[in-house]
Amino acid sequence: MCGIIGYVGAKNATPILFDSLKRLEYRGYDSYGFATLDGEKIWVRKSKGKVSEAGFEKLPGSVGIAHTRWATHGKVTKANAHPHLDCTKRIAVIHNGIIENFEKLKSDLVKKGHVFRSDTDSEIIAHLIEDSIELGLPEAVMRTMKILKGRSAVLVIKNDFDGIVAARNGSPLILGVGRDEYFIASDVPAFLNRTKDVMYLDDGEMVVLERDRKPVFRNIGTGTRIEKRIIKIDWDAKHAEKGNYRHFMIKEIMEQKETIIRAINQNDGEIKKVAAAINKAYGVFLIGCGTAGNVCHTGEYIFSSIAKKHVNHVVASEFPGYRDFLTKKTLLIMVSQSGETADVLEAVRVAREKGAKVISLVNVRGSTLHRMSDFTFHINAGPEKAVASTKATTAQLAILYLLAYACAGRIEEGKRLLLEVASKINDMLNPRYDERIRALACSMQRKKNIYIIGRSLNYPMAMESAIKIMEVSYIHAHGFAGGEMKHGPIALIEKNTPCIVLTGDGSDQDTVNNAMEIKARGGYIIGVGPKKYEVFDFWLKTPDVGLASPMVNIIPVQLLAYHLGDLRGCDIDTPRNLAKSVTVK
Ligand code: G6P
């Protein structure tokens, strides 16, 4: 969840680390810190809150590490912010991940006389390295990594070592190779403005970065050297910038004018091959978390209505409970924007134990999920920086539609539909539409609760709508299957309670009946769909695209969530308590 960055080069490290840290802030943003190396002195600065240059002097040194935190163990305090030092203050460590055996390790270290200055699990890494430092820094890091259980990406500097030792086991680390300089970070956008040449570390690997020397990659378990090649990233650095937009979220919503076309620009042969594998498999699971989990849930309806194929959607954190149903014939379709979500990776590990096959839909090339999968579709949405996922959602849905049509042997029909959807979304995202939604948001901004209903394909989208509204505006929102309202939730409806009703998927009549039941109890009905029904108090028109209705219905809700958040003065791109990439279980 945290963001980490290291620099080894000829320039002063602090401004570079600062810049990168800001680009990584979406991964966690409750506190941050730096350590640089100047001659034989380590300089450390930490602060609570978001990355800010205010009151922060430039530290000396052209080797440094920096961290932006999303707290797991230990409260949000300056002491708990990284880097952490060993007892002698000669070793500085930053860490992304979670150490499962930290209590035992910590009590052993305390018994040996180590003094701890924080409540974090991460600090034990500095003390473990200190314990075996006579082996030399790389060996001591290697030994420490073997002891840690859980997930970790670690960057370490030492007062008399002119570089960084980095290691990963479970959390991402990518090396950026510049001219006479190295960057090592949790994610590519951290250094994309400086280099596009990257080398990926796999789990169980480490790299020693010394000034003026080639990077040396080694296997943590065996110590053997590993040869790696440089891969060129094709993302444009400007795509990871806000441009003229006030927030990444609105920029990314607007980018849906193009991203769907990019998503469906896949190789037909590969789509057909994967579709054949889906048709042949015995037990197909669609798995993801958060918004991607809602995409998977929609996928269950997509495959059922288009391919007449039963696939099971499961949220990744619950998937281990299904392990007894897995065989070599099982096929997993993993959906993850980042490709780094811990529960998603754990689901793949569980499936692999049973010999199941894994297909993935990811946005981040080279991510752990991409590298663990038998086959990957890149959704090609470009960097998604706002914590609330928008453009990745519609791109993921587009590929699921394409696959379902391919399973039914009607790939061309699927492509035609998706091209129509893309062009209609392009028309929808115009200033007038946006203004109308802002006006609606103005009238709703002080509401305490918002409910959303949908049936069939729009039922998971009702839940996705609730996630969007909650995370961006902090208004309590809840999505239900339309038919479930009268089994409990309808008790929550009071005079003028806003209720968003998603229509246009073929189950309108029943959904509209449910809307009437809500209205009869005083609810204020905001209809979303191609047809204006009398029950609607407010209508957000979306184009009629038949079974692809979830793709167009989610657009006005994304805009509504954005405007509600903006009007309420919320931190739209980095909402409180959340992180973009959830790398802990
Ligand atoms: C976090 C993000 C969500 C995202 C979810 C799954 O909760 O805030 O936007 O949907 O993780 O992430 P993934 O990268 O696996 O799609």
CSV table of C-alpha atoms and ligand atoms in Angstrom, one decimal, residues 288-293 335-342 344 369 384 386-390 392-393 396 464 467-468 471 578-582, ligand 1:
chain,number,residue,atom,x,y,z
A,288,GLY,CA,-11.2,-9.2,-8.3
A,289,CYS,CA,-11.5,-6.7,-5.4
A,290,GLY,CA,-13.3,-3.4,-4.9
A,291,THR,CA,-14.4,-1.9,-8.2
A,292,ALA,CA,-12.7,-4.7,-10.1
A,293,GLY,CA,-14.8,-7.1,-8.0
A,335,VAL,CA,-9.4,-8.6,-13.0
A,336,SER,CA,-7.1,-6.0,-11.4
A,337,GLN,CA,-6.1,-2.5,-12.5
A,338,SER,CA,-2.8,-2.5,-10.6
A,339,GLY,CA,-2.1,-6.2,-10.8
A,340,GLU,CA,-0.7,-5.9,-7.3
A,341,THR,CA,-3.7,-6.4,-5.0
A,342,ALA,CA,-2.6,-8.8,-2.3
A,344,VAL,CA,-5.9,-11.2,-5.9
A,369,LEU,CA,-0.4,-10.5,-11.6
A,384,GLU,CA,-5.0,5.5,-13.4
A,386,ALA,CA,-7.2,8.7,-8.7
A,387,VAL,CA,-7.9,6.2,-6.0
A,388,ALA,CA,-11.5,5.8,-7.2
A,389,SER,CA,-11.3,3.7,-10.3
A,390,THR,CA,-13.2,4.9,-13.4
A,392,ALA,CA,-10.2,1.0,-15.8
A,393,THR,CA,-13.7,-0.1,-14.9
A,396,GLN,CA,-12.3,-4.1,-18.0
A,464,GLU,CA,-20.2,0.0,-7.9
A,467,ILE,CA,-18.5,2.6,-3.8
A,468,LYS,CA,-17.9,5.6,-6.0
A,471,GLU,CA,-15.2,6.8,-1.4
A,578,LEU,CA,-7.9,4.6,1.3
A,579,ALA,CA,-5.1,3.6,-1.1
A,580,LYS,CA,-5.0,2.8,-4.8
A,581,SER,CA,-3.1,-0.3,-4.5
A,582,VAL,CA,-4.0,-2.6,-1.6
B,1,G6P,C1,-8.5,-0.3,-4.1
B,1,G6P,C2,-8.8,0.8,-5.0
B,1,G6P,C3,-10.0,0.5,-5.9
B,1,G6P,C4,-9.7,-0.8,-6.7
B,1,G6P,C5,-9.3,-1.9,-5.7
B,1,G6P,C6,-8.8,-3.1,-6.5
B,1,G6P,O1,-9.5,-0.5,-3.2
B,1,G6P,O2,-9.0,2.0,-4.2
B,1,G6P,O3,-10.1,1.6,-6.8
B,1,G6P,O4,-10.9,-1.1,-7.4
B,1,G6P,O5,-8.3,-1.5,-4.8
B,1,G6P,O6,-7.6,-2.8,-7.1
B,1,G6P,P1,-7.1,-3.5,-8.4
B,1,G6P,O7,-5.8,-2.7,-8.7
B,1,G6P,O8,-6.8,-4.9,-8.1
B,1,G6P,O9,-8.0,-3.3,-9.5
